[in-house]
mmCIF file of C-alpha atoms and ligand atoms in Angstrom:
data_model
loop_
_atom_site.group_PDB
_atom_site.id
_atom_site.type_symbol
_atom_site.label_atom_id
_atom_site.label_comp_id
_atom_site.label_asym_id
_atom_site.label_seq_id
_atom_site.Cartn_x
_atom_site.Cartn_y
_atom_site.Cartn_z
ATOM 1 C CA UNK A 3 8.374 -2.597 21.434
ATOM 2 C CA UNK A 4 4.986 -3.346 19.710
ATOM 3 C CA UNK A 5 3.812 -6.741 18.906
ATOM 4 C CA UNK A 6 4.132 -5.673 15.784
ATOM 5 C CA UNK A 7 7.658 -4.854 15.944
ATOM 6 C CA UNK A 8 8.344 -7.886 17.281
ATOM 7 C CA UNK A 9 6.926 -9.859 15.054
ATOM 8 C CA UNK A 10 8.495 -7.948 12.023
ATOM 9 C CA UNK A 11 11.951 -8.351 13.405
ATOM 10 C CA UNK A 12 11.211 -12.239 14.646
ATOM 11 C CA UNK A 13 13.210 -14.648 12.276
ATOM 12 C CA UNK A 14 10.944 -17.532 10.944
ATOM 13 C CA UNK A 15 10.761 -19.875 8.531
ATOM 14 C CA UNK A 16 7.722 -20.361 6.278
ATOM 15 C CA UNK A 17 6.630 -23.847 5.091
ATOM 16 C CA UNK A 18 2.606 -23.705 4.001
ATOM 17 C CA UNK A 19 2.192 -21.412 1.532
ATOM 18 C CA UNK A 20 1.267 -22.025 -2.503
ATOM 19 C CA UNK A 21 3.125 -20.045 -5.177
ATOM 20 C CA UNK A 22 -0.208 -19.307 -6.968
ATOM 21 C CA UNK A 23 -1.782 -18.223 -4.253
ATOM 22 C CA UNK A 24 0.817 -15.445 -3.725
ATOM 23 C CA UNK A 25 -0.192 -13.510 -7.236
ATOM 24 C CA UNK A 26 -1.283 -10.059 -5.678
ATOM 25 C CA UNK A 27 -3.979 -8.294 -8.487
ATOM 26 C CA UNK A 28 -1.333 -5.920 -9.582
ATOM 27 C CA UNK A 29 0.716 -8.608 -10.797
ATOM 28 C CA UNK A 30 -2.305 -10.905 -11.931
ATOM 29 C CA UNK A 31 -3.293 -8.000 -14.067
ATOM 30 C CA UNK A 32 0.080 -7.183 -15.835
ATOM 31 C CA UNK A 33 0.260 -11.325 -16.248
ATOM 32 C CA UNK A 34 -3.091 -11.317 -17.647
ATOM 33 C CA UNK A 35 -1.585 -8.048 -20.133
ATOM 34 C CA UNK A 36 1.596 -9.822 -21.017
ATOM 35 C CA UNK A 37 0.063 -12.498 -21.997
ATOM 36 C CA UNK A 38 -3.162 -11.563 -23.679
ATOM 37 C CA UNK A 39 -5.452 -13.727 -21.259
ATOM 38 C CA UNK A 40 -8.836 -12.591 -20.691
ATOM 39 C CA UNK A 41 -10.305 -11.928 -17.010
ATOM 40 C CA UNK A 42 -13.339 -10.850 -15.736
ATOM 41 C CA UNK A 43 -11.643 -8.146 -13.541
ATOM 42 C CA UNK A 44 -10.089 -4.904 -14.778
ATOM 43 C CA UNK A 45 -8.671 -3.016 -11.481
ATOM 44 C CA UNK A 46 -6.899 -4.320 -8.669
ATOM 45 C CA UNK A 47 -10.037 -3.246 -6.729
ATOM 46 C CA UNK A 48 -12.482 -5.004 -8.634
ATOM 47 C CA UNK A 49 -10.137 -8.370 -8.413
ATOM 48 C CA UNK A 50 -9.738 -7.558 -3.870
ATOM 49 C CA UNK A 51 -13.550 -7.665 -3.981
ATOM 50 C CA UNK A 52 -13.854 -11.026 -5.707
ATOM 51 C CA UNK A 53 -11.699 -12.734 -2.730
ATOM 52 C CA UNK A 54 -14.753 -13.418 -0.932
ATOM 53 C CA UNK A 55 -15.527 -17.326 -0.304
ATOM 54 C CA UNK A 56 -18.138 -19.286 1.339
ATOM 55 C CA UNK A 57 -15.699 -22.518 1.464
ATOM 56 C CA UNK A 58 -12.310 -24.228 0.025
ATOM 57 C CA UNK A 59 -14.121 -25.123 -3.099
ATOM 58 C CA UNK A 60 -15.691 -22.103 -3.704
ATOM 59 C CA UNK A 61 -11.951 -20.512 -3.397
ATOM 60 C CA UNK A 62 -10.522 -23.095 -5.474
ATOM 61 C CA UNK A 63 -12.469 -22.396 -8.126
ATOM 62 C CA UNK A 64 -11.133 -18.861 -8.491
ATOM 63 C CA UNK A 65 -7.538 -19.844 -7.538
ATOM 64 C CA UNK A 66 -7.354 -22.257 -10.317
ATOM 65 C CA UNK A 67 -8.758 -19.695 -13.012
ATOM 66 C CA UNK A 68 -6.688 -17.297 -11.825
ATOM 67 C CA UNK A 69 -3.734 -19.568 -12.393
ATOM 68 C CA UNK A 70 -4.888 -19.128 -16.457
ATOM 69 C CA UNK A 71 -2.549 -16.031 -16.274
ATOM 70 C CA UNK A 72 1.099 -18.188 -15.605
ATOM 71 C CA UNK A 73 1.801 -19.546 -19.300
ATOM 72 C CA UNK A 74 5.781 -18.613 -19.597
ATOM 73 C CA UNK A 75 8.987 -19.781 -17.692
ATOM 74 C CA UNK A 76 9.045 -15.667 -16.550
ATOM 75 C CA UNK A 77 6.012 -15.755 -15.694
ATOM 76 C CA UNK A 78 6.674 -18.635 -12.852
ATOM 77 C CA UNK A 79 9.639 -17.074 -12.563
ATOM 78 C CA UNK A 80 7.960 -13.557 -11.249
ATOM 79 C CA UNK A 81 5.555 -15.174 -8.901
ATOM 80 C CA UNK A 82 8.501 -16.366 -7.441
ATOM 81 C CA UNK A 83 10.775 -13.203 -6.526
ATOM 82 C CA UNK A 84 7.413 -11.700 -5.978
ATOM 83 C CA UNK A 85 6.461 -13.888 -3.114
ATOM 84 C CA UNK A 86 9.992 -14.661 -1.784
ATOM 85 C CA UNK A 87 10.763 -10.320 -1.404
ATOM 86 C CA UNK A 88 7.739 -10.181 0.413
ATOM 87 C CA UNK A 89 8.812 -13.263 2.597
ATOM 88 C CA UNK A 90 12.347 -11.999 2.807
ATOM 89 C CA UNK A 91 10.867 -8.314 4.157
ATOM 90 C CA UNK A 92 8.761 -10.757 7.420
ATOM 91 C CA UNK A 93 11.950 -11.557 8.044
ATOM 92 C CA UNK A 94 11.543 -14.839 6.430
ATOM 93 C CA UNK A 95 14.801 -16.882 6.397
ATOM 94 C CA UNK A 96 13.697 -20.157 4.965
ATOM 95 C CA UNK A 97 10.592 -20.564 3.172
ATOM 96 C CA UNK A 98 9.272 -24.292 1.635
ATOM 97 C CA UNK A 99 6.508 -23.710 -1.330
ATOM 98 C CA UNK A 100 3.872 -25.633 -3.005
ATOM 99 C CA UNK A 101 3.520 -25.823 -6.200
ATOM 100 C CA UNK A 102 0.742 -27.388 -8.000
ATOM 101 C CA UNK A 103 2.293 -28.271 -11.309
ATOM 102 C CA UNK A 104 -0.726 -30.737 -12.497
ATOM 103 C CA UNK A 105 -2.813 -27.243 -12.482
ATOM 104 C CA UNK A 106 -0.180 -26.343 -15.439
ATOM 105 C CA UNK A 107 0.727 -28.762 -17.452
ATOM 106 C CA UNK A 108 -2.711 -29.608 -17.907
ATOM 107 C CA UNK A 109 -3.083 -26.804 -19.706
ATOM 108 C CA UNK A 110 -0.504 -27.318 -21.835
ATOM 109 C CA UNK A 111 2.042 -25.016 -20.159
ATOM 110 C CA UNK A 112 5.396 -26.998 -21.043
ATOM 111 C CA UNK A 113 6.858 -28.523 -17.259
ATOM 112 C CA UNK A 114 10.155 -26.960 -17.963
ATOM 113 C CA UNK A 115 8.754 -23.325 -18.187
ATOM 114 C CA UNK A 116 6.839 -23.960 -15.068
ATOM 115 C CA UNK A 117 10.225 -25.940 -13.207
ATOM 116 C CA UNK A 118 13.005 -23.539 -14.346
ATOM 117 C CA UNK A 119 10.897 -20.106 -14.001
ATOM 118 C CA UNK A 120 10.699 -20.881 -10.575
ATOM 119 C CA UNK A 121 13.986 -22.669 -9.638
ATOM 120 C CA UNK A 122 15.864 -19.813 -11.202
ATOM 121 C CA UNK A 123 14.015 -17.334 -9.005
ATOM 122 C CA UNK A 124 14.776 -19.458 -5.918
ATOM 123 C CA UNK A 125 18.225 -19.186 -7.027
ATOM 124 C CA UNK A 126 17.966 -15.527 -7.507
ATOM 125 C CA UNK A 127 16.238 -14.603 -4.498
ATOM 126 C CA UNK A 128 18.846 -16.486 -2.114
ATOM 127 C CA UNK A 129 22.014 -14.525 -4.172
ATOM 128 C CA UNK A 130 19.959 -11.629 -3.521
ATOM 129 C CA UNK A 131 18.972 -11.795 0.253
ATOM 130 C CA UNK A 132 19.902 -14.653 1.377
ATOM 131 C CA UNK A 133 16.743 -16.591 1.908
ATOM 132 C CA UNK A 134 16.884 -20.272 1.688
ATOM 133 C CA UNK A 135 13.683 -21.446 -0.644
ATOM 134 C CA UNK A 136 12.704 -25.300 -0.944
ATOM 135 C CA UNK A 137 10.220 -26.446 -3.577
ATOM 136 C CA UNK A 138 6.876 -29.262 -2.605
ATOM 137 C CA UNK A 139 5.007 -30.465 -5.955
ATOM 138 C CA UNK A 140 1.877 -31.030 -4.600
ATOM 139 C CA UNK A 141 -0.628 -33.645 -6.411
ATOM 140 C CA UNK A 142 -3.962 -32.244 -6.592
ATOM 141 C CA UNK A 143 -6.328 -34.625 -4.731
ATOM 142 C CA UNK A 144 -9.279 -34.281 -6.961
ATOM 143 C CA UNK A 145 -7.375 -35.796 -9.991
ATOM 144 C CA UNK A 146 -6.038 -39.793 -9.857
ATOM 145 C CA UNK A 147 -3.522 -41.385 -8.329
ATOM 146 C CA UNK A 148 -2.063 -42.245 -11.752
ATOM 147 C CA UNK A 149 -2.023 -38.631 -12.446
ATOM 148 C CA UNK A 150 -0.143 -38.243 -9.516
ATOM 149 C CA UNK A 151 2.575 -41.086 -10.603
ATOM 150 C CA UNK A 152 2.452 -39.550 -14.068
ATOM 151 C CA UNK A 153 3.456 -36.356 -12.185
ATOM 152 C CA UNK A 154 5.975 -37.975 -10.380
ATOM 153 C CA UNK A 155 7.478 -39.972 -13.191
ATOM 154 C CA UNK A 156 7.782 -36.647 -15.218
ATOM 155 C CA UNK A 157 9.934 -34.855 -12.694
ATOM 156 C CA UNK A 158 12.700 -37.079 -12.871
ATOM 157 C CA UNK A 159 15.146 -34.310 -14.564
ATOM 158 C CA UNK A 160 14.382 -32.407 -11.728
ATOM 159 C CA UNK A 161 14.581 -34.735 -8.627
ATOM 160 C CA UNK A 162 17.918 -33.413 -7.366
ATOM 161 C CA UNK A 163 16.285 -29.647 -6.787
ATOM 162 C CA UNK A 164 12.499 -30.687 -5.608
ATOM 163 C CA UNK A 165 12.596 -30.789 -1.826
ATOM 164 C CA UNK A 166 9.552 -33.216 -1.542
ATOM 165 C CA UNK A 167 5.958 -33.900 -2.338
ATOM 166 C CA UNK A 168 2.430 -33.124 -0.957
ATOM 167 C CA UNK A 169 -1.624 -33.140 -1.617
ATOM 168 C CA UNK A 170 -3.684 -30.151 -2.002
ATOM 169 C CA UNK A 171 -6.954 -29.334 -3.556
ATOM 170 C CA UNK A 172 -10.943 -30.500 -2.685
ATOM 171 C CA UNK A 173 -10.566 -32.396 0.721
ATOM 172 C CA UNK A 174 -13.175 -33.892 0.940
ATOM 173 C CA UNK A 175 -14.333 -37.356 -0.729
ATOM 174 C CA UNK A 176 -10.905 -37.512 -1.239
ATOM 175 C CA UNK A 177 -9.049 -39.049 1.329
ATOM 176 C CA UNK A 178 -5.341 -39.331 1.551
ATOM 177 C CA UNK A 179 -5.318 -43.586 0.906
ATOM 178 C CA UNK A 180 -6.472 -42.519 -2.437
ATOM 179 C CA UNK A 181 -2.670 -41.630 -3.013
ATOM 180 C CA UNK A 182 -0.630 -44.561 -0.928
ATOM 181 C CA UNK A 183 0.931 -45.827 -3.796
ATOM 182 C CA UNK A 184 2.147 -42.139 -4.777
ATOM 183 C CA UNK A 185 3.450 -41.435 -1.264
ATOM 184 C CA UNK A 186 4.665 -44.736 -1.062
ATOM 185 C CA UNK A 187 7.093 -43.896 -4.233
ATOM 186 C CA UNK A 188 7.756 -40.488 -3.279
ATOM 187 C CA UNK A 189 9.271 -41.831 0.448
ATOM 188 C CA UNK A 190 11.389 -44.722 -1.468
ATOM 189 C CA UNK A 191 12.757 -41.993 -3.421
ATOM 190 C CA UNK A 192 14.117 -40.140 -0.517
ATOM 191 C CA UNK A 193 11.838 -36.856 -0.453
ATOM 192 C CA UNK A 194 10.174 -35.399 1.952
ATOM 193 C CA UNK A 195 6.454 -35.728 2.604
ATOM 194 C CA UNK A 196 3.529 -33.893 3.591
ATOM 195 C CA UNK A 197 -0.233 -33.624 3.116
ATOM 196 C CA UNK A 198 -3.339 -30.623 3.427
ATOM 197 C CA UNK A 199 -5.187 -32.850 5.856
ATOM 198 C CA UNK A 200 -8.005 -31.877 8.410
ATOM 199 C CA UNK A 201 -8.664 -28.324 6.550
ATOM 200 C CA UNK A 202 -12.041 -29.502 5.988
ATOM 201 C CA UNK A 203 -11.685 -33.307 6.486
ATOM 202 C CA UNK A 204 -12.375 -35.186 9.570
ATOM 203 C CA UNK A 205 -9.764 -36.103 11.946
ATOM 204 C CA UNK A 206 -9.902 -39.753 10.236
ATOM 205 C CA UNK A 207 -8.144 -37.845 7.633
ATOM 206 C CA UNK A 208 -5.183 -36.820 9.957
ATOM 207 C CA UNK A 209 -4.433 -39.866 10.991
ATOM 208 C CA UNK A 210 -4.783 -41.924 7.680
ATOM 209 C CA UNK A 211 -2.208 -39.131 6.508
ATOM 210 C CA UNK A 212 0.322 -39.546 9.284
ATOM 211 C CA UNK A 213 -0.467 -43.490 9.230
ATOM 212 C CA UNK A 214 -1.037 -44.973 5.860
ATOM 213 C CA UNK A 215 0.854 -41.953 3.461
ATOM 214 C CA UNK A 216 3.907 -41.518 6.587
ATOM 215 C CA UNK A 217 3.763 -37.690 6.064
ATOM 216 C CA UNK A 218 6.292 -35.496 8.189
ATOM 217 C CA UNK A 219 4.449 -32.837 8.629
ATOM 218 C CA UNK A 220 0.449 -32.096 8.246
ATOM 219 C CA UNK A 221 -0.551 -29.040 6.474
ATOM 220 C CA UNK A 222 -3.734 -27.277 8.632
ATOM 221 C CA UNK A 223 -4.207 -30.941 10.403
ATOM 222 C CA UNK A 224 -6.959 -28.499 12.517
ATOM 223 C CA UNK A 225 -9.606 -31.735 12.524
ATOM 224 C CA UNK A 226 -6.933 -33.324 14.953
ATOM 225 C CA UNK A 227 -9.130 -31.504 17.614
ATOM 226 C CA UNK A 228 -11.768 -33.904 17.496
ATOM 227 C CA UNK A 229 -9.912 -36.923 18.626
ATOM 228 C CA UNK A 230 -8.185 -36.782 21.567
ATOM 229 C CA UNK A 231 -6.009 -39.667 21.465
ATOM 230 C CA UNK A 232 -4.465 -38.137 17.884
ATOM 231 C CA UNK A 233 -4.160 -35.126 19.937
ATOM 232 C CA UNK A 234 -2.103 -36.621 22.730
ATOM 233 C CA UNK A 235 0.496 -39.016 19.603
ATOM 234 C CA UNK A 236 0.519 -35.433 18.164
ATOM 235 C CA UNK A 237 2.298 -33.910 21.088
ATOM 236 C CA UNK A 238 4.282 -36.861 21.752
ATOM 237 C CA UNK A 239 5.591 -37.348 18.116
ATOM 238 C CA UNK A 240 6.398 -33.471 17.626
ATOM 239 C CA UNK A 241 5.085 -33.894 13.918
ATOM 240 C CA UNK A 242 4.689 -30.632 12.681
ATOM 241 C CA UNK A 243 1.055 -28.802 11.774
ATOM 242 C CA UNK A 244 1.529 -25.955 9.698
ATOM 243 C CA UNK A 245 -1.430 -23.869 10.241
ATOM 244 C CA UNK A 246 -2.744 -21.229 8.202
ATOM 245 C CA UNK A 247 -5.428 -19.194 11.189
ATOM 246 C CA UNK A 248 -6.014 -16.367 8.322
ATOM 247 C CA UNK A 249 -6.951 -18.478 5.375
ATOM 248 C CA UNK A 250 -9.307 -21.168 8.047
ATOM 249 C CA UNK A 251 -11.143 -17.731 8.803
ATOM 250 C CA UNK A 252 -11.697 -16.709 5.189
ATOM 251 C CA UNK A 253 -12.474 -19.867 4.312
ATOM 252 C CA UNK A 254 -14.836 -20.380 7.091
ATOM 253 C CA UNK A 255 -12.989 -23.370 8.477
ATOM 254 C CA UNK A 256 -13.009 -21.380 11.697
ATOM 255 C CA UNK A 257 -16.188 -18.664 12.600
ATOM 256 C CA UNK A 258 -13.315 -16.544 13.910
ATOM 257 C CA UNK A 259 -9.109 -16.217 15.064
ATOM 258 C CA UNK A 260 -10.436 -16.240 18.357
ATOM 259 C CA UNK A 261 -11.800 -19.639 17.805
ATOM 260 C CA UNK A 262 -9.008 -21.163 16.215
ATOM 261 C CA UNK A 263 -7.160 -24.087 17.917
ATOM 262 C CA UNK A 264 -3.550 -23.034 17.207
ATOM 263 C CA UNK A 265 -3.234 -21.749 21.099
ATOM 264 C CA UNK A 266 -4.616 -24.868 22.549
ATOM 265 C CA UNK A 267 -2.565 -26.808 20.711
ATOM 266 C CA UNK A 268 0.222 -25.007 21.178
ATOM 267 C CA UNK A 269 -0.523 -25.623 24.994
ATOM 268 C CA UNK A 270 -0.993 -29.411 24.380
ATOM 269 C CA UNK A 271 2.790 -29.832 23.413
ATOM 270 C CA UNK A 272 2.272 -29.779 20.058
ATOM 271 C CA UNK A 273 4.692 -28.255 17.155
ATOM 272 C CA UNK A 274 1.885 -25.907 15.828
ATOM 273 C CA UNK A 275 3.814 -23.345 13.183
ATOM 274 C CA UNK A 276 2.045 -20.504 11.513
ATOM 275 C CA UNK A 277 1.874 -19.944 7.790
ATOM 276 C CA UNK A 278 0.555 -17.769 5.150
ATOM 277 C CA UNK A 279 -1.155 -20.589 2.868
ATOM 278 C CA UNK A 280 -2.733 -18.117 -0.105
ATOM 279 C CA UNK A 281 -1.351 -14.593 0.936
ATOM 280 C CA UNK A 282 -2.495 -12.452 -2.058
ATOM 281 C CA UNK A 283 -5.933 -14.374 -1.491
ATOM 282 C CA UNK A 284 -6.466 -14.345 2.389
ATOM 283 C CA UNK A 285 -5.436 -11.008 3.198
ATOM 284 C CA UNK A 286 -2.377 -11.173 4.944
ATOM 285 C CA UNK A 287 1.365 -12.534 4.990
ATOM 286 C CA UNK A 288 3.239 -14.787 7.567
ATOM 287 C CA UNK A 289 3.387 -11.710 10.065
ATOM 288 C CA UNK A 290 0.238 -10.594 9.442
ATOM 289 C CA UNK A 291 -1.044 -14.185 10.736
ATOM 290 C CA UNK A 292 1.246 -13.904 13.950
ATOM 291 C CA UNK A 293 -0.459 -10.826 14.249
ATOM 292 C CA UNK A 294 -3.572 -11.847 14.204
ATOM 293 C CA UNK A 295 -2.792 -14.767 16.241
ATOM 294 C CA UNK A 296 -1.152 -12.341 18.560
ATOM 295 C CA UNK A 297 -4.233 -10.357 18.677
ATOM 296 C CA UNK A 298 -6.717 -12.755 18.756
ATOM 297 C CA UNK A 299 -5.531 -15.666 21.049
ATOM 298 C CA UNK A 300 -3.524 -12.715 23.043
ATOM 299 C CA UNK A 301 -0.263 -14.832 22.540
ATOM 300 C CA UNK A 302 2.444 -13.654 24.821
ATOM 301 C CA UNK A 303 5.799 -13.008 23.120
ATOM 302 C CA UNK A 304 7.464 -16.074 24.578
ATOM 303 C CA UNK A 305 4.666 -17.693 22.709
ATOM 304 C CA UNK A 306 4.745 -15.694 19.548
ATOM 305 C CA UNK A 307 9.201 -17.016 19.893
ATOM 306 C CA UNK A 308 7.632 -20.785 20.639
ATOM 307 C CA UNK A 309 6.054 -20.757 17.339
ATOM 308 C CA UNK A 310 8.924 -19.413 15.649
ATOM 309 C CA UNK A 311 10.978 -21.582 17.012
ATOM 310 C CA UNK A 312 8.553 -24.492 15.566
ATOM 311 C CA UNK A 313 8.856 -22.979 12.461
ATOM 312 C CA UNK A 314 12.906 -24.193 11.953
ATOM 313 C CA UNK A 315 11.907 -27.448 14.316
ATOM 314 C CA UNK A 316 9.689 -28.016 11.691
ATOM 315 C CA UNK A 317 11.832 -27.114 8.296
ATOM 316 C CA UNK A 318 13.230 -29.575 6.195
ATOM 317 C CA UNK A 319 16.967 -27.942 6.770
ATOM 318 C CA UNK A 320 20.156 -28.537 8.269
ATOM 319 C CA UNK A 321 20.760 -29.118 11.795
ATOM 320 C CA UNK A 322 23.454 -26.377 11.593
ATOM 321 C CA UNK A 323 20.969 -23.786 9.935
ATOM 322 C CA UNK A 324 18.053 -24.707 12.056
ATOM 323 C CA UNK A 325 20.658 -24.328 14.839
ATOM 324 C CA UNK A 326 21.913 -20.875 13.463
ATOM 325 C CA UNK A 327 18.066 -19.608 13.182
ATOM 326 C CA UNK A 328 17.443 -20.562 16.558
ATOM 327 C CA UNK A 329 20.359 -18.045 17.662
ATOM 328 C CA UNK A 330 19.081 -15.942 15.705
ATOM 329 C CA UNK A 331 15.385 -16.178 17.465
ATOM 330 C CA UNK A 332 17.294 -15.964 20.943
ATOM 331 C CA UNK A 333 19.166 -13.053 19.741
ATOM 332 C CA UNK A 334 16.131 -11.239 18.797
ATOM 333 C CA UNK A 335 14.189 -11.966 21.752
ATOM 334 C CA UNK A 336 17.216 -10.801 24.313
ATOM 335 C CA UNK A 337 17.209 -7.468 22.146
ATOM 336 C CA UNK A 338 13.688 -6.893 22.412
ATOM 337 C CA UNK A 339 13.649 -7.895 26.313
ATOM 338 C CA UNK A 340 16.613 -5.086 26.538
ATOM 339 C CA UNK A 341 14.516 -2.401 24.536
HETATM 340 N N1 ADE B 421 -4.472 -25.075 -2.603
HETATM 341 C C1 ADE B 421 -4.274 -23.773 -2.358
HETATM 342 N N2 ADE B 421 -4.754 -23.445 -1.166
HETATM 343 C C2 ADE B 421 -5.272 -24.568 -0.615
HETATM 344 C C3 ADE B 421 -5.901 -24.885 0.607
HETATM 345 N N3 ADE B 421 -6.141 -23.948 1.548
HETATM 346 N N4 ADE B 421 -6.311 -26.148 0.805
HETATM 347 C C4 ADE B 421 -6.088 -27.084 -0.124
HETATM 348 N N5 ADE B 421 -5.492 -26.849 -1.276
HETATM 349 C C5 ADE B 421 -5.084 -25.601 -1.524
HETATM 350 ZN ZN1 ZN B 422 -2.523 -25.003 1.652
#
């Protein structure tokens, strides 16, 4: 068996990727159509070629154009089954998505279009295939902290179906104290939290995230490299990083996959997962980053089942399904051992 076989047939879980970021151009273009919004790009080719970044600004500037094209409750709703079919064909059981809803509603897009286009498809795409879906608002850092109450306070008729909450957006200069009060709020209120920390912020970052906002899991967290001691309560704690290797190389977080720390962090004891972040943008799905993981960092397959096995460690499910999954992991491996 391949590495690539294995990795298609390996079940995971999914828990760092961003619903706009999952728009392939095909789609972007017959949103843009539908909806009579003009874009600079006319082919699918012409929009691949414009996925070139020197940096997480420079990407987020494009990424939150591009989000111009979502303006109806089908059009959220599309991105949605879009992205979880492609999950569900990685053999994606479970996936957990950001959403940036403040990207939206600031431009008018009503929060019930955005909410129940992409709830339905959750609901659709687990009738369908059977793929479990859970939904993170993220606040976007570069905006206040009374935004991100606002936010907050605004979701109420949704609480019962919004997993938990996160931070995404420009890193740096601003660091994730800015939003105690939010996370604060969002903890009392029983959801689950999380935070983009260490992508291109200093390791001070980390650890204000895992100390002053309580997050349960770190989204990149990569800066955790450069302190040793945050290293070591990493491995110790078991709170999840959910790293992204494919979109750190494109957006030159890392020079290369061979360079990035997943493996020796993954060799430290820690509970390193691997995860998509921006597919349509980055290149390259969840098993596409295995892959290149695989490739790179020439992970082993008991490895390649490790972080697997992370990835339902990690998710914010059941301790029956995360026990199920794991079966399902052993399963897989035994069959591939025996072929
Ligand atoms: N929003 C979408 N992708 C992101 C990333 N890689 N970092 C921070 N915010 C994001
Ligand atoms: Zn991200």
């Amino acid at each position: 068996m391949t590495p690539e076989q294995f990795v298609a047939g390996l079940p995971k879980a999914e828990l760092h990727m961003h619903l706009e970021g999952s728009i392939e151009p095909d789609l972007f273009i017959r949103l843009a159509r539908r909806n009579g919004v003009e874009i600079r790009w006319k082919t699918e080719e012409e929009l691949r070629a414009a996925y070139s970044f020197e940096d997480l600004q420079d990407f987020l500037d494009l990424y939150y154009d591009g989000c111009r094209v979502l303006v109806t409750a089908q059009d959220f709703h599309d991105i949605t089954r879009e992205y979880l079919a492609r999950a569900h064909a990685d053999r994606v059981l479970h996936a957990e998505m950001f959403l940036g809803v403040q990207g939206h509603t600031t431009r008018g897009v009503p929060l019930a279009a955005v909410m129940d286009g992409v709830l339905g498809a959750m609901a659709e795409a687990e009738a369908a295939d059977g793929i479990s879906a859970g939904l993170i608002v993220v606040a976007q850092r570069h905006r206040t902290e009374a935004e991100a109450l606002e936010l907050l306070e605004s979701l109420e008729p949704w609480y019962g179906r919004i997993l938990g909450f996160g931070l995404g957006g420009a890193e740096v200069g601003h660091p994730p104290s800015k939003f105690s009060e939010f996370f604060r709020r969002c903890r009392a209120l029983g959801f689950k939290v999380v935070a983009h920390a260490g992508e291109e912020g200093p390791a001070g970052y980390v650890r204000e995230a895992l100390e002053v906002l309580q997050v349960q899991r770190l989204d990149h967290g990569n800066a955790c490299m450069d302190d040793a001691a945050l290293v070591a309560e990493l491995a110790r704690s078991r709170i999840p990083l959910t790293m992204c290797p494919l979109s750190n190389l494109r957006l030159n977080v890392v020079p290369s996959v061979a360079a990035h720390p997943l493996k020796r962090l993954l060799d430290a004891g820690l509970c390193v997962t691997v995860n998509s972040d921006d597919p349509s943008y980055f290149g390259g799905y969840v098993n596409d980053n295995y892959l290149a993981c695989q490739a790179a960092l020439g992970l082993e397959r008991a490895e390649l089942v490790a972080l697997a096995r992370n990835s339902f460690e990690a998710a914010f499910i059941t301790d029956e399904r995360r026990a199920e999954a794991l079966q399902a992991i052993d399963r897989w491996a035994r069959q591939a051992e025996a072929a």
